[in-house]
Coordinates of C-alpha atoms and ligand atoms in Angstrom, one line a residue:
M397 CA 56.0 -123.3 -55.1
N398 CA 59.8 -123.6 -54.5
D399 CA 61.1 -125.8 -51.7
F400 CA 64.0 -123.5 -51.0
D401 CA 64.7 -119.8 -51.3
L402 CA 68.2 -120.4 -52.5
L403 CA 70.2 -123.5 -53.5
V404 CA 74.0 -123.6 -53.6
K405 CA 74.9 -126.6 -55.6
G406 CA 77.9 -128.8 -56.0
G407 CA 80.5 -126.7 -54.0
M408 CA 83.3 -128.1 -51.9
V409 CA 81.8 -127.3 -48.5
V410 CA 84.4 -126.7 -45.9
N411 CA 83.8 -127.0 -42.2
E412 CA 86.4 -127.4 -39.4
S413 CA 85.9 -131.1 -39.7
G414 CA 86.6 -131.5 -43.4
V415 CA 85.7 -130.8 -47.0
L416 CA 82.7 -132.5 -48.7
V417 CA 81.0 -131.8 -52.1
R418 CA 77.5 -130.9 -51.1
D419 CA 74.3 -129.1 -52.1
I420 CA 73.0 -126.6 -49.6
G421 CA 69.3 -125.6 -49.4
I422 CA 68.4 -122.3 -47.7
R423 CA 65.1 -121.3 -46.4
H424 CA 64.1 -118.3 -44.4
G425 CA 67.7 -117.2 -43.9
K426 CA 68.8 -120.6 -42.4
I427 CA 70.5 -123.6 -43.8
A428 CA 67.6 -126.0 -44.2
A429 CA 69.3 -129.0 -45.9
I430 CA 72.8 -130.2 -46.8
A431 CA 73.0 -133.3 -48.9
D432 CA 74.9 -135.1 -51.7
H433 CA 72.1 -134.0 -54.1
I434 CA 69.1 -131.9 -53.4
N435 CA 66.5 -132.5 -56.1
E436 CA 63.9 -130.0 -54.9
R437 CA 63.7 -126.6 -56.5
G438 CA 65.1 -123.3 -55.3
E439 CA 63.8 -119.9 -56.2
Q440 CA 67.4 -118.9 -56.8
L441 CA 70.3 -121.2 -57.8
I442 CA 74.0 -120.8 -57.5
D443 CA 76.2 -123.3 -59.3
A444 CA 79.3 -123.7 -57.0
T445 CA 80.9 -126.5 -59.0
G446 CA 84.7 -126.2 -58.6
M447 CA 84.3 -123.6 -55.8
Y448 CA 84.9 -123.7 -52.1
V449 CA 81.9 -122.9 -49.9
F450 CA 83.1 -121.5 -46.5
P451 CA 81.1 -120.3 -43.5
G452 CA 80.8 -116.6 -43.8
G453 CA 83.8 -114.8 -42.3
I454 CA 83.5 -113.4 -38.8
D455 CA 85.8 -110.4 -38.1
V456 CA 85.9 -109.9 -34.3
H457 CA 88.0 -106.8 -34.3
T458 CA 86.9 -103.8 -36.4
H459 CA 86.8 -100.0 -35.6
L460 CA 84.1 -98.5 -37.9
A461 CA 83.4 -94.8 -37.5
A462 CA 85.8 -94.9 -34.6
S463 CA 87.0 -91.6 -33.0
V464 CA 90.7 -91.5 -32.1
G465 CA 90.6 -87.9 -30.9
S466 CA 92.1 -86.2 -33.9
A467 CA 90.2 -88.2 -36.5
V468 CA 87.4 -90.6 -37.1
S469 CA 88.1 -93.8 -39.1
S470 CA 87.0 -93.3 -42.6
D471 CA 84.8 -96.4 -43.0
D472 CA 81.4 -96.0 -41.3
F473 CA 79.0 -98.8 -40.5
T474 CA 77.7 -98.7 -44.1
T475 CA 80.9 -98.5 -46.2
G476 CA 82.8 -100.8 -43.8
T477 CA 80.2 -103.5 -43.8
I478 CA 79.7 -103.3 -47.6
A479 CA 83.5 -103.8 -47.9
A480 CA 83.3 -106.7 -45.5
A481 CA 80.5 -108.4 -47.4
C482 CA 82.5 -108.0 -50.7
G483 CA 85.4 -109.8 -49.0
G484 CA 83.3 -112.7 -47.7
T485 CA 82.8 -111.5 -44.2
T486 CA 79.2 -111.8 -43.0
T487 CA 79.5 -110.8 -39.3
I488 CA 81.6 -108.2 -37.5
I489 CA 82.2 -107.5 -33.8
D490 CA 83.1 -103.8 -33.3
F491 CA 83.4 -101.8 -30.1
V492 CA 81.4 -99.7 -27.7
T493 CA 84.1 -97.5 -26.3
Q494 CA 83.2 -95.6 -23.2
N495 CA 84.3 -92.0 -23.0
R496 CA 85.9 -91.3 -19.7
G497 CA 83.2 -90.3 -17.3
Q498 CA 80.4 -91.4 -19.6
S499 CA 78.0 -94.0 -18.3
L500 CA 78.3 -97.4 -20.0
A501 CA 74.5 -97.3 -20.7
E502 CA 75.0 -94.0 -22.6
A503 CA 78.0 -95.3 -24.5
I504 CA 76.1 -98.4 -25.6
E505 CA 73.0 -96.3 -26.7
D506 CA 75.2 -93.9 -28.6
R507 CA 77.0 -96.6 -30.5
H508 CA 73.7 -98.4 -31.4
L509 CA 72.4 -95.1 -32.7
Q510 CA 75.5 -94.8 -34.9
A511 CA 75.0 -98.3 -36.4
R512 CA 71.2 -98.9 -36.4
G513 CA 69.8 -99.1 -39.9
R514 CA 73.2 -98.5 -41.5
V515 CA 74.7 -101.9 -41.4
A516 CA 74.8 -104.4 -44.3
I517 CA 75.8 -107.6 -42.4
D518 CA 75.2 -108.8 -38.9
Y519 CA 77.1 -107.1 -36.2
S520 CA 77.8 -107.1 -32.5
F521 CA 79.8 -105.1 -30.0
H522 CA 82.5 -105.8 -27.4
I523 CA 82.4 -103.3 -24.6
S524 CA 85.5 -101.2 -23.9
P525 CA 85.2 -99.7 -20.4
T526 CA 87.6 -96.8 -19.6
T527 CA 86.1 -95.6 -16.3
I528 CA 86.5 -98.5 -14.0
D529 CA 84.6 -97.7 -10.9
D530 CA 82.3 -99.8 -8.7
S531 CA 79.3 -99.3 -11.0
T532 CA 81.3 -100.4 -14.1
I533 CA 82.4 -103.6 -12.4
A534 CA 78.9 -104.2 -11.0
A535 CA 77.5 -103.9 -14.5
I536 CA 79.5 -106.7 -16.0
P537 CA 77.1 -109.6 -15.2
S538 CA 74.1 -107.8 -16.6
L539 CA 76.0 -106.8 -19.7
I540 CA 77.0 -110.4 -20.3
S541 CA 73.4 -111.6 -19.9
D542 CA 72.2 -108.7 -22.2
G543 CA 74.4 -110.2 -25.0
Y544 CA 77.7 -108.4 -24.5
P545 CA 79.9 -111.2 -23.2
S546 CA 83.3 -109.8 -24.1
F547 CA 85.1 -106.7 -22.9
K548 CA 88.3 -105.1 -24.3
F549 CA 90.6 -103.2 -22.0
Y550 CA 93.5 -101.1 -23.2
L551 CA 96.8 -101.1 -21.2
T552 CA 97.9 -98.0 -23.2
Y553 CA 96.5 -94.8 -24.7
D554 CA 96.0 -91.7 -22.4
N555 CA 92.3 -91.7 -22.7
L556 CA 91.6 -95.4 -22.7
R557 CA 94.1 -97.2 -20.5
V558 CA 93.2 -99.0 -17.3
T559 CA 95.4 -99.9 -14.4
D560 CA 96.5 -103.4 -13.3
G561 CA 94.1 -103.2 -10.4
E562 CA 91.2 -102.2 -12.6
L563 CA 92.0 -105.0 -15.0
L564 CA 92.2 -107.5 -12.2
A565 CA 88.8 -106.5 -10.8
A566 CA 87.3 -106.8 -14.3
L567 CA 88.9 -110.3 -14.8
V568 CA 87.4 -111.5 -11.5
K569 CA 83.9 -110.2 -12.2
T570 CA 84.0 -111.4 -15.8
R571 CA 85.2 -114.8 -14.8
D572 CA 82.4 -115.2 -12.3
A573 CA 79.8 -114.2 -14.8
G574 CA 81.1 -116.4 -17.6
G575 CA 82.4 -113.7 -19.9
L576 CA 85.7 -112.9 -21.6
V577 CA 88.3 -110.1 -21.1
C578 CA 90.3 -109.1 -24.2
V579 CA 93.4 -107.0 -23.8
H580 CA 95.3 -104.5 -26.0
A581 CA 98.7 -105.3 -24.5
E582 CA 101.3 -102.5 -24.7
N583 CA 103.1 -100.8 -21.8
Y584 CA 102.0 -97.2 -21.5
Y585 CA 105.0 -95.9 -19.6
M586 CA 107.6 -97.5 -21.9
I587 CA 105.9 -95.9 -24.9
D588 CA 105.7 -92.6 -23.1
Y589 CA 109.4 -92.6 -22.3
L590 CA 110.5 -93.7 -25.8
V591 CA 108.2 -91.2 -27.6
K592 CA 109.7 -88.3 -25.5
E593 CA 113.2 -89.5 -26.1
L594 CA 112.7 -89.7 -29.8
R595 CA 111.0 -86.3 -29.9
A596 CA 113.9 -84.7 -28.0
A597 CA 116.3 -86.3 -30.5
G598 CA 114.4 -84.7 -33.4
K599 CA 113.3 -88.2 -34.6
T600 CA 109.9 -87.3 -35.7
G601 CA 109.1 -89.2 -39.0
P602 CA 107.0 -92.4 -39.4
R603 CA 110.1 -94.6 -39.3
Y604 CA 110.5 -93.9 -35.6
H605 CA 107.0 -95.2 -34.8
P606 CA 108.2 -98.8 -34.4
L607 CA 111.1 -97.7 -32.3
S608 CA 108.7 -96.1 -29.8
R609 CA 106.9 -99.4 -29.4
P610 CA 109.5 -102.2 -29.6
P611 CA 108.5 -105.8 -29.0
L612 CA 109.5 -105.5 -25.3
V613 CA 106.6 -103.0 -24.9
E614 CA 104.2 -105.7 -26.1
E615 CA 105.9 -108.6 -24.4
E616 CA 105.8 -106.9 -21.0
A617 CA 102.1 -106.0 -21.2
T618 CA 101.1 -109.4 -22.7
G619 CA 103.0 -111.2 -19.9
R620 CA 101.5 -109.0 -17.2
A621 CA 98.0 -109.4 -18.5
I622 CA 98.4 -113.1 -18.6
R623 CA 99.8 -113.2 -15.1
L624 CA 96.9 -111.2 -13.8
A625 CA 94.5 -113.7 -15.5
R626 CA 96.6 -116.6 -14.1
L627 CA 96.4 -115.3 -10.6
V628 CA 92.6 -115.4 -10.6
N629 CA 92.2 -118.2 -13.2
A630 CA 90.2 -116.0 -15.5
P631 CA 90.1 -116.5 -19.3
I632 CA 91.8 -113.8 -21.3
Y633 CA 92.2 -113.1 -25.0
I634 CA 95.1 -111.1 -26.3
V635 CA 94.2 -109.0 -29.4
H636 CA 96.6 -108.2 -32.3
V637 CA 99.6 -110.4 -31.3
T638 CA 102.6 -109.3 -33.5
C639 CA 105.9 -110.8 -32.4
Q640 CA 107.8 -113.8 -31.0
E641 CA 108.0 -112.4 -27.5
S642 CA 104.2 -112.3 -27.1
L643 CA 103.8 -115.7 -28.8
D644 CA 106.2 -117.1 -26.2
E645 CA 104.2 -115.6 -23.4
I646 CA 101.0 -117.1 -24.7
S647 CA 102.4 -120.5 -25.6
R648 CA 104.1 -120.9 -22.2
A649 CA 100.8 -120.0 -20.5
R650 CA 98.7 -122.4 -22.6
A651 CA 101.2 -125.2 -21.9
N652 CA 100.5 -124.5 -18.2
N653 CA 96.7 -124.6 -18.8
V654 CA 96.2 -120.9 -18.2
P655 CA 93.0 -120.0 -20.2
V656 CA 94.7 -117.7 -22.7
M657 CA 93.7 -117.2 -26.3
G658 CA 94.9 -114.8 -28.9
E659 CA 94.6 -113.4 -32.4
T660 CA 96.8 -111.9 -35.0
C661 CA 95.9 -109.9 -38.2
P662 CA 97.0 -110.0 -41.9
Q663 CA 99.2 -106.9 -41.6
Y664 CA 101.4 -108.6 -39.0
L665 CA 101.6 -111.8 -41.1
L666 CA 102.4 -110.1 -44.3
L667 CA 103.9 -106.7 -43.9
S668 CA 107.1 -105.8 -42.1
C669 CA 108.6 -102.6 -40.4
D670 CA 110.5 -101.9 -43.6
R671 CA 107.4 -100.2 -44.8
Y672 CA 108.0 -97.3 -42.4
D673 CA 111.0 -96.3 -44.6
E674 CA 108.8 -95.6 -47.6
P675 CA 109.6 -92.0 -48.9
D676 CA 107.4 -88.9 -48.9
F677 CA 105.7 -89.7 -45.6
Q678 CA 104.2 -92.9 -47.1
G679 CA 105.4 -94.8 -44.0
A680 CA 102.4 -93.1 -42.2
K681 CA 100.1 -95.5 -44.1
Y682 CA 101.4 -98.3 -41.8
V683 CA 101.3 -96.5 -38.5
L684 CA 99.2 -98.7 -36.3
S685 CA 99.7 -100.0 -32.8
P686 CA 101.3 -102.3 -32.1
P687 CA 103.5 -101.5 -35.1
L688 CA 104.6 -103.7 -37.9
R689 CA 107.6 -105.9 -36.9
P690 CA 110.8 -107.2 -38.5
A691 CA 109.9 -109.9 -41.1
K692 CA 111.5 -112.7 -39.0
N693 CA 108.3 -112.6 -36.8
Q694 CA 106.0 -113.6 -39.7
P695 CA 106.8 -117.3 -39.9
L696 CA 106.4 -117.5 -36.2
L697 CA 103.0 -116.0 -36.3
W698 CA 102.0 -118.4 -39.1
D699 CA 103.2 -121.3 -36.9
G700 CA 101.3 -119.8 -34.0
L701 CA 98.1 -120.0 -36.1
A702 CA 98.8 -123.5 -37.3
N703 CA 99.7 -124.9 -33.9
D704 CA 96.9 -123.3 -32.0
C705 CA 98.9 -120.8 -29.9
L706 CA 96.6 -118.3 -31.7
Q707 CA 93.0 -119.1 -32.5
V708 CA 91.7 -116.2 -34.6
V709 CA 92.7 -113.9 -37.5
S710 CA 90.9 -110.6 -37.2
T711 CA 91.7 -107.3 -39.0
D712 CA 91.8 -104.5 -36.5
H713 CA 90.3 -102.6 -39.5
C714 CA 90.8 -98.9 -38.6
P715 CA 91.3 -96.9 -41.8
F716 CA 92.4 -93.3 -42.1
N717 CA 93.0 -91.6 -45.4
F718 CA 96.6 -90.9 -46.3
D719 CA 95.5 -87.4 -47.6
G720 CA 93.8 -85.5 -45.0
Q721 CA 94.0 -87.8 -42.0
K722 CA 97.4 -89.6 -41.7
D723 CA 98.9 -86.2 -42.4
I724 CA 97.7 -84.8 -39.1
G725 CA 100.9 -86.3 -37.9
K726 CA 103.1 -84.8 -40.6
N727 CA 105.3 -83.2 -37.9
F728 CA 105.4 -86.0 -35.4
F729 CA 104.8 -89.7 -35.8
S730 CA 102.9 -90.0 -32.5
E731 CA 100.2 -87.7 -33.8
I732 CA 99.5 -89.9 -36.9
P733 CA 96.1 -91.5 -36.4
N734 CA 96.8 -95.2 -35.7
G735 CA 95.3 -97.9 -37.9
V736 CA 95.3 -99.6 -41.3
P737 CA 92.4 -100.8 -43.5
G738 CA 91.9 -104.6 -44.0
I739 CA 88.3 -105.6 -43.5
E740 CA 87.8 -106.6 -47.2
A741 CA 90.9 -108.7 -47.9
R742 CA 91.2 -110.8 -44.8
L743 CA 89.9 -114.1 -46.3
I744 CA 91.6 -113.4 -49.6
L745 CA 95.0 -112.9 -48.0
L746 CA 94.7 -115.7 -45.5
Y747 CA 93.6 -118.1 -48.2
Y748 CA 96.4 -117.3 -50.6
F749 CA 99.3 -116.8 -48.2
G750 CA 97.9 -119.4 -45.7
V751 CA 96.2 -122.2 -47.6
Y752 CA 97.6 -121.9 -51.1
Q753 CA 101.1 -121.4 -49.9
K754 CA 100.6 -124.4 -47.6
R755 CA 101.0 -122.7 -44.2
L756 CA 97.5 -123.7 -43.1
S757 CA 95.0 -126.5 -44.0
I758 CA 91.7 -125.4 -45.5
Q759 CA 90.0 -126.6 -42.3
R760 CA 92.2 -124.4 -40.2
F761 CA 91.5 -121.5 -42.4
V762 CA 87.8 -121.9 -41.7
E763 CA 88.5 -122.3 -38.0
L764 CA 90.6 -119.1 -37.9
T765 CA 88.2 -117.0 -39.9
A766 CA 84.8 -118.2 -38.8
T767 CA 84.4 -121.2 -36.5
N768 CA 86.8 -120.1 -33.7
P769 CA 85.6 -116.5 -33.7
A770 CA 82.0 -117.8 -33.4
R771 CA 82.9 -120.2 -30.5
I772 CA 85.1 -117.8 -28.6
F773 CA 82.6 -114.8 -28.9
G774 CA 79.4 -116.6 -28.2
L775 CA 77.9 -116.9 -31.7
Y776 CA 78.3 -120.7 -32.4
P777 CA 76.4 -122.6 -33.8
Q778 CA 74.2 -119.8 -35.2
K779 CA 77.3 -118.6 -37.0
G780 CA 80.7 -120.1 -37.9
T781 CA 79.6 -123.4 -39.4
I782 CA 77.8 -124.8 -42.4
S783 CA 75.2 -126.9 -40.6
S784 CA 71.5 -127.5 -40.7
G785 CA 69.8 -124.9 -38.6
S786 CA 72.7 -122.4 -38.7
D787 CA 72.3 -119.0 -40.3
A788 CA 72.8 -119.2 -44.0
D789 CA 76.1 -117.1 -44.0
L790 CA 78.2 -118.5 -46.8
V791 CA 81.1 -117.5 -49.1
V792 CA 81.4 -119.1 -52.5
F793 CA 85.1 -118.8 -53.2
D794 CA 86.9 -119.4 -56.5
P795 CA 90.3 -120.9 -55.7
E796 CA 91.5 -120.4 -59.3
R797 CA 90.8 -116.7 -59.7
E798 CA 94.0 -114.6 -60.0
T799 CA 93.9 -111.0 -59.0
T800 CA 96.2 -108.2 -58.2
I801 CA 95.0 -106.3 -55.2
T802 CA 94.7 -102.6 -55.8
K803 CA 92.8 -99.9 -54.0
G804 CA 90.5 -99.5 -57.1
I805 CA 88.9 -103.0 -56.8
L806 CA 88.2 -102.8 -53.1
H807 CA 85.1 -101.2 -51.6
E808 CA 86.8 -99.8 -48.4
N809 CA 86.3 -96.0 -48.0
V810 CA 89.9 -95.1 -47.8
D811 CA 92.5 -93.8 -50.3
Y812 CA 95.0 -96.7 -50.1
T813 CA 95.4 -100.3 -49.3
P814 CA 98.5 -101.6 -47.5
Y815 CA 98.3 -104.7 -49.8
E816 CA 98.6 -102.7 -53.1
G817 CA 100.1 -104.7 -55.9
M818 CA 100.0 -108.1 -54.1
C819 CA 99.1 -110.9 -56.6
V820 CA 96.8 -113.5 -55.1
K821 CA 95.0 -116.6 -56.2
G822 CA 91.5 -117.1 -54.8
W823 CA 88.7 -114.6 -54.5
P824 CA 85.1 -114.6 -53.2
V825 CA 82.5 -114.8 -56.0
V826 CA 79.3 -114.8 -54.0
T827 CA 78.6 -113.8 -50.4
I828 CA 75.4 -114.9 -48.8
A829 CA 74.3 -113.3 -45.5
R830 CA 71.3 -114.9 -43.7
G831 CA 70.2 -116.3 -47.0
R832 CA 70.5 -113.0 -49.0
I833 CA 73.0 -112.7 -51.8
V834 CA 74.9 -109.6 -50.7
F835 CA 77.9 -109.8 -53.1
Q836 CA 78.0 -111.3 -56.6
N837 CA 80.2 -110.7 -59.7
G838 CA 82.3 -108.1 -58.0
I839 CA 79.3 -106.0 -56.9
F840 CA 77.6 -105.4 -53.5
T841 CA 74.0 -106.6 -54.0
G842 CA 72.7 -106.5 -50.4
S843 CA 70.8 -103.8 -48.7
V844 CA 72.0 -101.4 -46.2
G845 CA 70.0 -101.8 -43.0
S846 CA 69.5 -105.5 -43.3
G847 CA 72.4 -106.3 -40.9
A848 CA 71.0 -107.4 -37.5
F849 CA 72.4 -106.7 -34.1
L850 CA 73.5 -109.9 -32.5
R851 CA 73.1 -110.6 -28.8
R852 CA 75.8 -113.1 -28.1
K853 CA 75.9 -116.0 -25.7
K854 CA 78.7 -116.9 -23.3
P855 CA 82.2 -117.5 -24.8
A856 CA 83.8 -120.9 -25.1
L857 CA 87.4 -121.4 -24.1
L858 CA 89.6 -122.9 -26.9
Ligands
DUC697 N1 95.5 -99.8 -32.8 C1 95.4 -99.3 -34.0 O1 96.4 -99.2 -34.7 N2 94.2 -98.8 -34.4 C2 93.0 -98.9 -33.6 C3 93.2 -99.2 -32.2 C4 94.5 -99.8 -31.9 O2 94.7 -100.3 -30.8
ZN698 ZN1 94.3 -102.4 -30.1
ZN699 ZN1 91.8 -102.4 -32.4

């Protein structure tokens, strides 16, 4: 008779509070013991000597099997969560996006049907309402108590955007019910104007995409969303922050005790708008919104992560194949399906460019990838920490392993990676999701369907 189902021995266990060499005993999917030395037996044993052990990554911004009108993102709930597991992510929060006119209940049911039984790691959903009538606003408290405490509103996109008045009503109701409003902050009318100007001037290639959505577009919408939140003292979370202008809006608000939080993504930390100049329409690979920015923004985003202007690194994983999907916009950049892949390399990139290159401490890395996402989105302490009683979601990470990132070694279902050719040090060697080994020796070893839907609790403000 074994005392534990799984023992992870001798790893450098990282929590937000520090790094300690520890043995971890896992039983029934939970962390049952953490100690200097565990002498009892385990049915399975992982020797983590010389390795870091992180809490499993939590990616709070993914778009799996997401329809953007002209295309559906190429990773579904199975391929996307397998890729996530192989990169050390053990929980995702994706979206229920209401079609205009559709009831929220139907939108939720449809999305559950898409995911149920097809997911390899634990998952949850933010709700993205697009039809903001009295019944939508009235539903917010019951959605929060049903385990959907976060809502994402778009300030742009024809079929998704909400008005300032609608956002304000949602902020008030969500505040009163203890939930959190997240915002995609870009000014719809500025984009509309610029896209039409560029089209009229015959400027139709991918290189014009960033010109149609300059930082001012994001700055204005970020500042407006924050001011609406400030008016009613409601918490707000700005998704995919890309530039100095938005950082300034957020840090000014936080300095004035406005409850604003924010995230950025690896693509904004590591890639610049020079990519849009790649020949043969290759710039389309980087068409996402907001767009990649001039490189001078990157050190500011890193500083924002280090100094707590931003609290989370997510991916906004929304992959479209270069062949057959991105080329829908061959004749005009604004028809290119928006999004880039990134669900698998998030921890790898943030470790190498953040921790190894000394932009972030190892504790901050864990906060940004797991602990803060869990706290802000109502999963802590079930997730986001290596503690007794928490879910046994762990990543055993080899800090010495050198790898060149290429599409061929990733598991994402898409025909390119924006990180092609990047040389990194540090790679996950084992991923454990609720006590099950789901990734080992470069191979997915989990089972599709074992991911559980997570009803979340109320968010914490950081
Ligand atoms: N931006 C993207 O680039 N893709 C998905 C949705 C979004 O807002
Ligand atoms: Zn967005
Ligand atoms: Zn998104």
